[in-house]
Amino acid sequence: MYVCVIFLNVLKIFDTLNKDKNILFIRNLESKLDFELTTMRTILIIGAGRSASSLIQYLLNKSVEENLHVIIGDLSLALAQKKTNNHPNATPIALDIFDENQRRNAVQKADVVISMLPAHLHIEVAKDCIVYKKHLVTASYISDAMQELDEAAKANNLIFMNEIGLDPGVDHMSAMKVIDEIREKDGKMLLFESFCGGLVAPVSDDNLWNYKFTWAPRNVVLAGQGGTAKFIQEGAYKYIPYVNLFRRTEFLEVEGYGRFEAYSNRDSLKYRSVYGLDDVLTLYRGTIRRVGFSKAWNMFVQLGMTDDSYSMENSENMSYREFVNSFLPYHPTDSVEIKMRLILKIDQDDIMWDKLLELDLFSRTKKVGLKDATPAQILEKILSDSWTLQPHDKDMIVMYHKFGYVINGEEKQLDSKMVCIGEDQTYTAMAKTVGLPVAMAALLILNGKITTPGVQLPIRKEVYLPILKELEEYGVVFNEQSMPYVGYNPDKVFS
């Protein structure tokens, strides 16, 4: 519409000029405007949640030079409108992903579709992209259902880029860059460890847990569930069941930011095939937290508060104190506090106890307010009272890779570290490191720089080299340090 207004104003200005010259100018201008309108490329973003802030901002900032029209679809039209901020090259729409006609109409208008929906909802969008021959970009892990579309995507010369956020995403790209460089020097990989975590920035670290929710709180509460952690160390397979997960941690040091710990991710072994590390001796992936978090979190695990498999009776009217007491043995005289300390074997002057008190777990007045809620849902509600990012808060992303390798008979190690600090509650480091790679991949696909079709993740040079380079312009920089290789078994003794 704004193009039409400009066009009409031009007509008025030239109304008094020579008629023949006026007509010629108008025809030339009309031809130019028609060309611009027909060549404008459209990107559809489905989902305008917290992870989409930096993604939308990036594409709108690029919209003029790249001739982009960005459609932002969300169930909440108000949210989509807020994210577009009245930008002339953006169109906010109300989009119900379960409304097939509405969804398909939106997909048809796009050249590239970006789905920022929960992972299990991508598949219907992906099927529409096959039907209407549209490229697709998501930040989520490739599901079995998504992988089944690989042949159809290739047959239609479509790129379905997945796992292109932070973790997965930036971790894949930064890892493959170094692994490929080592292989190009005829090196052989001995060890690969990768750690990542979304944390609160030091300037906003104001609670005893040294943690706030920077991403989906539910994922934090359920972390580590659904299977035993599996990895390999010095050629030996290792397993950690969920009940022990938060007491088996690795320690890391990041210059300028201090010490961290990391607990194991669920299945590190699958990355042998992803990265081509079938013969590697050590392969471990973990989630980063500040030292002491895992030990404290283990209290909730041992009590059963992270269980999401059943609903609690009368949860809506339950106080926080009653919720806690539900997991403690009955005693006619002992208080909830005493029973809690006894069962967890913690003293009154223990920092673990202070951490529990800080969450106001024993409040008689605060109500759960959730009907038929699971323990995990209730715990999430309680933690959200204390761990929600405030408008002035800044978050922090820490990623740490360790590469052990042998080259020309000499064993070496390279550590690669990245720290990114967010701006505020909206433009978080998490939104930046998830959203920017998604946006950059979409633009590279649109511009014909990424050409390999099919369902894929970003482990090819045509993907990771330009994206990692551009990310550096936005402060997402990996600092590499070489050192002697030690590994976990310097004396070569099997255990």
PDB file of C-alpha atoms in Angstrom, residues 57-269:
ATOM      1  CA  GLN A  57      14.738  -7.921  13.710  1.00  0.00           C
ATOM      2  CA  TYR A  58      17.533  -9.299  11.500  1.00  0.00           C
ATOM      3  CA  LEU A  59      15.272  -9.968   8.516  1.00  0.00           C
ATOM      4  CA  LEU A  60      13.508  -6.610   8.777  1.00  0.00           C
ATOM      5  CA  ASN A  61      16.860  -4.823   8.958  1.00  0.00           C
ATOM      6  CA  LYS A  62      17.879  -6.686   5.792  1.00  0.00           C
ATOM      7  CA  SER A  63      14.519  -6.274   4.038  1.00  0.00           C
ATOM      8  CA  VAL A  64      15.354  -3.206   1.948  1.00  0.00           C
ATOM      9  CA  GLU A  65      18.730  -4.313   0.590  1.00  0.00           C
ATOM     10  CA  GLU A  66      17.535  -7.906   0.141  1.00  0.00           C
ATOM     11  CA  ASN A  67      14.093  -6.952  -1.235  1.00  0.00           C
ATOM     12  CA  LEU A  68      12.258  -8.952   1.429  1.00  0.00           C
ATOM     13  CA  HIS A  69       8.653  -9.069   2.518  1.00  0.00           C
ATOM     14  CA  VAL A  70       8.394 -10.736   5.930  1.00  0.00           C
ATOM     15  CA  ILE A  71       5.108 -12.270   7.073  1.00  0.00           C
ATOM     16  CA  ILE A  72       4.943 -12.998  10.805  1.00  0.00           C
ATOM     17  CA  GLY A  73       2.191 -15.418  11.750  1.00  0.00           C
ATOM     18  CA  ASP A  74       1.202 -16.188  15.314  1.00  0.00           C
ATOM     19  CA  LEU A  75      -1.892 -17.367  17.149  1.00  0.00           C
ATOM     20  CA  SER A  76      -1.752 -13.973  18.871  1.00  0.00           C
ATOM     21  CA  LEU A  77      -2.140 -11.220  16.288  1.00  0.00           C
ATOM     22  CA  ALA A  78      -1.177  -8.666  18.948  1.00  0.00           C
ATOM     23  CA  LEU A  79       2.152 -10.424  19.501  1.00  0.00           C
ATOM     24  CA  ALA A  80       2.849 -10.592  15.765  1.00  0.00           C
ATOM     25  CA  GLN A  81       2.021  -6.882  15.448  1.00  0.00           C
ATOM     26  CA  LYS A  82       4.311  -6.040  18.347  1.00  0.00           C
ATOM     27  CA  LYS A  83       7.213  -7.921  16.772  1.00  0.00           C
ATOM     28  CA  THR A  84       6.779  -6.195  13.378  1.00  0.00           C
ATOM     29  CA  ASN A  85       6.670  -2.727  14.985  1.00  0.00           C
ATOM     30  CA  ASN A  86       4.790  -1.287  11.964  1.00  0.00           C
ATOM     31  CA  HIS A  87       7.693  -1.989   9.628  1.00  0.00           C
ATOM     32  CA  PRO A  88       6.647  -1.286   6.018  1.00  0.00           C
ATOM     33  CA  ASN A  89       8.120  -4.573   4.768  1.00  0.00           C
ATOM     34  CA  ALA A  90       6.380  -6.723   7.381  1.00  0.00           C
ATOM     35  CA  THR A  91       2.869  -8.130   7.570  1.00  0.00           C
ATOM     36  CA  PRO A  92       1.597  -9.523  10.878  1.00  0.00           C
ATOM     37  CA  ILE A  93      -1.153 -12.124  10.606  1.00  0.00           C
ATOM     38  CA  ALA A  94      -3.187 -14.232  12.997  1.00  0.00           C
ATOM     39  CA  LEU A  95      -2.265 -17.827  12.228  1.00  0.00           C
ATOM     40  CA  ASP A  96      -3.747 -20.902  13.856  1.00  0.00           C
ATOM     41  CA  ILE A  97      -1.439 -23.747  12.951  1.00  0.00           C
ATOM     42  CA  PHE A  98      -4.301 -26.223  13.394  1.00  0.00           C
ATOM     43  CA  ASP A  99      -6.431 -24.396  10.808  1.00  0.00           C
ATOM     44  CA  GLU A 100      -5.365 -26.200   7.638  1.00  0.00           C
ATOM     45  CA  ASN A 101      -6.727 -23.625   5.174  1.00  0.00           C
ATOM     46  CA  GLN A 102      -5.210 -20.716   7.082  1.00  0.00           C
ATOM     47  CA  ARG A 103      -1.857 -22.469   7.361  1.00  0.00           C
ATOM     48  CA  ARG A 104      -1.726 -23.484   3.707  1.00  0.00           C
ATOM     49  CA  ASN A 105      -2.736 -20.037   2.485  1.00  0.00           C
ATOM     50  CA  ALA A 106       0.160 -18.558   4.433  1.00  0.00           C
ATOM     51  CA  VAL A 107       2.670 -21.152   3.205  1.00  0.00           C
ATOM     52  CA  GLN A 108       1.668 -20.625  -0.439  1.00  0.00           C
ATOM     53  CA  LYS A 109       2.657 -16.950  -0.270  1.00  0.00           C
ATOM     54  CA  ALA A 110       6.220 -17.643   0.854  1.00  0.00           C
ATOM     55  CA  ASP A 111       9.475 -18.470  -0.868  1.00  0.00           C
ATOM     56  CA  VAL A 112      10.994 -19.729   2.378  1.00  0.00           C
ATOM     57  CA  VAL A 113       9.102 -20.815   5.495  1.00  0.00           C
ATOM     58  CA  ILE A 114      10.637 -20.521   8.971  1.00  0.00           C
ATOM     59  CA  SER A 115       8.887 -22.549  11.651  1.00  0.00           C
ATOM     60  CA  MET A 116       9.555 -21.428  15.217  1.00  0.00           C
ATOM     61  CA  LEU A 117       6.810 -23.660  16.564  1.00  0.00           C
ATOM     62  CA  PRO A 118       7.329 -26.376  19.182  1.00  0.00           C
ATOM     63  CA  ALA A 119       9.197 -29.249  17.542  1.00  0.00           C
ATOM     64  CA  HIS A 120       6.250 -31.643  17.310  1.00  0.00           C
ATOM     65  CA  LEU A 121       4.252 -29.116  15.252  1.00  0.00           C
ATOM     66  CA  HIS A 122       6.806 -28.682  12.449  1.00  0.00           C
ATOM     67  CA  ILE A 123       5.684 -31.743  10.527  1.00  0.00           C
ATOM     68  CA  GLU A 124       2.374 -30.364   9.229  1.00  0.00           C
ATOM     69  CA  VAL A 125       4.139 -27.219   8.042  1.00  0.00           C
ATOM     70  CA  ALA A 126       6.798 -29.396   6.404  1.00  0.00           C
ATOM     71  CA  LYS A 127       4.174 -31.413   4.532  1.00  0.00           C
ATOM     72  CA  ASP A 128       2.622 -28.184   3.251  1.00  0.00           C
ATOM     73  CA  CYS A 129       6.072 -27.075   2.092  1.00  0.00           C
ATOM     74  CA  ILE A 130       6.373 -30.271   0.045  1.00  0.00           C
ATOM     75  CA  VAL A 131       2.946 -29.709  -1.540  1.00  0.00           C
ATOM     76  CA  TYR A 132       3.611 -26.069  -2.419  1.00  0.00           C
ATOM     77  CA  LYS A 133       7.345 -26.490  -3.094  1.00  0.00           C
ATOM     78  CA  LYS A 134       8.689 -24.160  -0.417  1.00  0.00           C
ATOM     79  CA  HIS A 135      12.005 -24.305   1.430  1.00  0.00           C
ATOM     80  CA  LEU A 136      11.814 -24.814   5.202  1.00  0.00           C
ATOM     81  CA  VAL A 137      14.033 -23.770   8.115  1.00  0.00           C
ATOM     82  CA  THR A 138      13.658 -24.853  11.767  1.00  0.00           C
ATOM     83  CA  ALA A 139      15.842 -24.765  14.873  1.00  0.00           C
ATOM     84  CA  SER A 140      14.626 -28.154  16.117  1.00  0.00           C
ATOM     85  CA  TYR A 141      16.132 -31.634  16.075  1.00  0.00           C
ATOM     86  CA  ILE A 142      15.234 -33.730  13.043  1.00  0.00           C
ATOM     87  CA  SER A 143      12.372 -36.002  14.062  1.00  0.00           C
ATOM     88  CA  ASP A 144      11.713 -39.381  12.450  1.00  0.00           C
ATOM     89  CA  ALA A 145       8.653 -37.882  10.754  1.00  0.00           C
ATOM     90  CA  MET A 146      10.726 -35.021   9.343  1.00  0.00           C
ATOM     91  CA  GLN A 147      13.435 -37.409   8.110  1.00  0.00           C
ATOM     92  CA  GLU A 148      10.787 -39.375   6.213  1.00  0.00           C
ATOM     93  CA  LEU A 149      10.263 -36.301   4.012  1.00  0.00           C
ATOM     94  CA  ASP A 150      13.885 -36.368   2.810  1.00  0.00           C
ATOM     95  CA  GLU A 151      13.215 -38.123  -0.507  1.00  0.00           C
ATOM     96  CA  ALA A 152      10.235 -35.890  -1.290  1.00  0.00           C
ATOM     97  CA  ALA A 153      12.269 -32.779  -0.489  1.00  0.00           C
ATOM     98  CA  LYS A 154      15.119 -33.915  -2.749  1.00  0.00           C
ATOM     99  CA  ALA A 155      12.700 -34.835  -5.540  1.00  0.00           C
ATOM    100  CA  ASN A 156      11.348 -31.281  -5.448  1.00  0.00           C
ATOM    101  CA  ASN A 157      14.816 -29.720  -5.022  1.00  0.00           C
ATOM    102  CA  LEU A 158      13.772 -28.315  -1.650  1.00  0.00           C
ATOM    103  CA  ILE A 159      16.044 -27.488   1.268  1.00  0.00           C
ATOM    104  CA  PHE A 160      14.673 -28.485   4.667  1.00  0.00           C
ATOM    105  CA  MET A 161      17.284 -27.063   7.041  1.00  0.00           C
ATOM    106  CA  ASN A 162      16.850 -28.187  10.651  1.00  0.00           C
ATOM    107  CA  GLU A 163      18.908 -27.944  13.854  1.00  0.00           C
ATOM    108  CA  ILE A 164      20.086 -24.440  12.913  1.00  0.00           C
ATOM    109  CA  GLY A 165      19.555 -22.648  16.227  1.00  0.00           C
ATOM    110  CA  LEU A 166      22.004 -22.609  19.135  1.00  0.00           C
ATOM    111  CA  ASP A 167      22.002 -26.136  20.526  1.00  0.00           C
ATOM    112  CA  PRO A 168      21.418 -27.737  18.129  1.00  0.00           C
ATOM    113  CA  GLY A 169      22.837 -25.377  15.536  1.00  0.00           C
ATOM    114  CA  VAL A 170      25.793 -23.217  16.452  1.00  0.00           C
ATOM    115  CA  ASP A 171      27.238 -26.251  18.233  1.00  0.00           C
ATOM    116  CA  HIS A 172      27.111 -28.309  15.004  1.00  0.00           C
ATOM    117  CA  MET A 173      28.632 -25.560  12.884  1.00  0.00           C
ATOM    118  CA  SER A 174      31.435 -24.558  15.230  1.00  0.00           C
ATOM    119  CA  ALA A 175      32.308 -28.208  15.875  1.00  0.00           C
ATOM    120  CA  MET A 176      32.358 -29.239  12.219  1.00  0.00           C
ATOM    121  CA  LYS A 177      34.497 -26.252  11.275  1.00  0.00           C
ATOM    122  CA  VAL A 178      37.304 -27.410  13.587  1.00  0.00           C
ATOM    123  CA  ILE A 179      36.831 -31.125  12.876  1.00  0.00           C
ATOM    124  CA  ASP A 180      37.029 -30.506   9.123  1.00  0.00           C
ATOM    125  CA  GLU A 181      40.152 -28.364   9.588  1.00  0.00           C
ATOM    126  CA  ILE A 182      41.828 -31.161  11.577  1.00  0.00           C
ATOM    127  CA  ARG A 183      40.942 -33.745   8.920  1.00  0.00           C
ATOM    128  CA  GLU A 184      42.238 -31.514   6.132  1.00  0.00           C
ATOM    129  CA  LYS A 185      45.634 -31.617   7.899  1.00  0.00           C
ATOM    130  CA  ASP A 186      45.441 -35.449   7.978  1.00  0.00           C
ATOM    131  CA  GLY A 187      44.709 -35.384  11.694  1.00  0.00           C
ATOM    132  CA  LYS A 188      42.733 -38.066  13.506  1.00  0.00           C
ATOM    133  CA  MET A 189      40.171 -37.198  16.186  1.00  0.00           C
ATOM    134  CA  LEU A 190      40.695 -38.745  19.626  1.00  0.00           C
ATOM    135  CA  LEU A 191      38.278 -36.733  21.745  1.00  0.00           C
ATOM    136  CA  PHE A 192      35.311 -34.450  21.238  1.00  0.00           C
ATOM    137  CA  GLU A 193      33.436 -32.868  24.127  1.00  0.00           C
ATOM    138  CA  SER A 194      30.801 -30.183  23.690  1.00  0.00           C
ATOM    139  CA  PHE A 195      29.067 -28.170  26.391  1.00  0.00           C
ATOM    140  CA  CYS A 196      26.421 -25.458  26.183  1.00  0.00           C
ATOM    141  CA  GLY A 197      24.207 -23.618  28.626  1.00  0.00           C
ATOM    142  CA  GLY A 198      21.797 -20.724  28.880  1.00  0.00           C
ATOM    143  CA  LEU A 199      22.532 -18.837  32.097  1.00  0.00           C
ATOM    144  CA  VAL A 200      21.999 -15.481  33.724  1.00  0.00           C
ATOM    145  CA  ALA A 201      24.707 -12.888  33.014  1.00  0.00           C
ATOM    146  CA  PRO A 202      26.982 -11.962  35.949  1.00  0.00           C
ATOM    147  CA  VAL A 203      25.470  -8.463  36.136  1.00  0.00           C
ATOM    148  CA  SER A 204      22.012  -9.998  36.729  1.00  0.00           C
ATOM    149  CA  ASP A 205      23.108 -12.962  38.852  1.00  0.00           C
ATOM    150  CA  ASP A 206      21.277 -12.094  42.064  1.00  0.00           C
ATOM    151  CA  ASN A 207      20.023 -15.396  43.505  1.00  0.00           C
ATOM    152  CA  LEU A 208      21.681 -18.289  45.317  1.00  0.00           C
ATOM    153  CA  TRP A 209      21.059 -20.695  42.441  1.00  0.00           C
ATOM    154  CA  ASN A 210      23.006 -18.470  40.005  1.00  0.00           C
ATOM    155  CA  TYR A 211      20.273 -19.229  37.495  1.00  0.00           C
ATOM    156  CA  LYS A 212      17.175 -17.800  35.808  1.00  0.00           C
ATOM    157  CA  PHE A 213      14.952 -19.104  33.024  1.00  0.00           C
ATOM    158  CA  THR A 214      16.305 -17.897  29.684  1.00  0.00           C
ATOM    159  CA  TRP A 215      14.452 -20.431  27.575  1.00  0.00           C
ATOM    160  CA  ALA A 216      11.463 -22.765  27.953  1.00  0.00           C
ATOM    161  CA  PRO A 217      11.134 -23.374  31.730  1.00  0.00           C
ATOM    162  CA  ARG A 218       9.449 -26.717  31.146  1.00  0.00           C
ATOM    163  CA  ASN A 219      12.512 -28.016  29.325  1.00  0.00           C
ATOM    164  CA  VAL A 220      14.674 -27.063  32.309  1.00  0.00           C
ATOM    165  CA  VAL A 221      12.451 -28.942  34.750  1.00  0.00           C
ATOM    166  CA  LEU A 222      12.332 -32.054  32.557  1.00  0.00           C
ATOM    167  CA  ALA A 223      16.025 -31.972  31.597  1.00  0.00           C
ATOM    168  CA  GLY A 224      17.689 -35.379  31.616  1.00  0.00           C
ATOM    169  CA  GLN A 225      14.464 -37.381  31.641  1.00  0.00           C
ATOM    170  CA  GLY A 226      13.353 -39.838  28.992  1.00  0.00           C
ATOM    171  CA  GLY A 227      16.391 -42.081  28.976  1.00  0.00           C
ATOM    172  CA  THR A 228      19.771 -42.887  30.441  1.00  0.00           C
ATOM    173  CA  ALA A 229      22.673 -40.607  29.531  1.00  0.00           C
ATOM    174  CA  LYS A 230      25.067 -42.438  27.195  1.00  0.00           C
ATOM    175  CA  PHE A 231      28.587 -41.453  26.180  1.00  0.00           C
ATOM    176  CA  ILE A 232      32.050 -42.887  25.621  1.00  0.00           C
ATOM    177  CA  GLN A 233      35.282 -42.135  27.508  1.00  0.00           C
ATOM    178  CA  GLU A 234      38.642 -43.532  26.412  1.00  0.00           C
ATOM    179  CA  GLY A 235      36.889 -46.234  24.412  1.00  0.00           C
ATOM    180  CA  ALA A 236      34.669 -47.361  27.303  1.00  0.00           C
ATOM    181  CA  TYR A 237      30.897 -46.929  27.124  1.00  0.00           C
ATOM    182  CA  LYS A 238      29.443 -45.100  30.116  1.00  0.00           C
ATOM    183  CA  TYR A 239      25.851 -44.728  31.326  1.00  0.00           C
ATOM    184  CA  ILE A 240      24.256 -42.450  33.905  1.00  0.00           C
ATOM    185  CA  PRO A 241      20.633 -43.065  34.932  1.00  0.00           C
ATOM    186  CA  TYR A 242      18.480 -40.022  35.622  1.00  0.00           C
ATOM    187  CA  VAL A 243      18.527 -40.633  39.370  1.00  0.00           C
ATOM    188  CA  ASN A 244      22.324 -40.063  39.394  1.00  0.00           C
ATOM    189  CA  LEU A 245      22.609 -37.570  36.546  1.00  0.00           C
ATOM    190  CA  PHE A 246      23.054 -34.399  38.585  1.00  0.00           C
ATOM    191  CA  ARG A 247      25.754 -35.865  40.824  1.00  0.00           C
ATOM    192  CA  ARG A 248      28.086 -36.774  37.936  1.00  0.00           C
ATOM    193  CA  THR A 249      29.328 -33.481  36.541  1.00  0.00           C
ATOM    194  CA  GLU A 250      32.327 -32.157  34.642  1.00  0.00           C
ATOM    195  CA  PHE A 251      34.012 -28.868  35.606  1.00  0.00           C
ATOM    196  CA  LEU A 252      34.971 -26.115  33.165  1.00  0.00           C
ATOM    197  CA  GLU A 253      36.835 -22.818  33.420  1.00  0.00           C
ATOM    198  CA  VAL A 254      36.099 -19.860  31.137  1.00  0.00           C
ATOM    199  CA  GLU A 255      38.496 -16.938  31.381  1.00  0.00           C
ATOM    200  CA  GLY A 256      36.767 -13.842  32.710  1.00  0.00           C
ATOM    201  CA  TYR A 257      33.635 -15.738  33.749  1.00  0.00           C
ATOM    202  CA  GLY A 258      34.871 -18.258  36.299  1.00  0.00           C
ATOM    203  CA  ARG A 259      34.019 -21.902  36.910  1.00  0.00           C
ATOM    204  CA  PHE A 260      31.108 -23.871  35.556  1.00  0.00           C
ATOM    205  CA  GLU A 261      29.868 -27.436  35.768  1.00  0.00           C
ATOM    206  CA  ALA A 262      28.123 -29.600  33.178  1.00  0.00           C
ATOM    207  CA  TYR A 263      25.864 -32.628  33.462  1.00  0.00           C
ATOM    208  CA  SER A 264      25.620 -35.168  30.655  1.00  0.00           C
ATOM    209  CA  ASN A 265      23.099 -34.864  27.845  1.00  0.00           C
ATOM    210  CA  ARG A 266      20.934 -37.860  27.142  1.00  0.00           C
ATOM    211  CA  ASP A 267      22.570 -39.464  24.101  1.00  0.00           C
ATOM    212  CA  SER A 268      26.022 -38.348  23.045  1.00  0.00           C
ATOM    213  CA  LEU A 269      26.649 -41.530  21.044  1.00  0.00           C
TER     214      LEU A 269
END
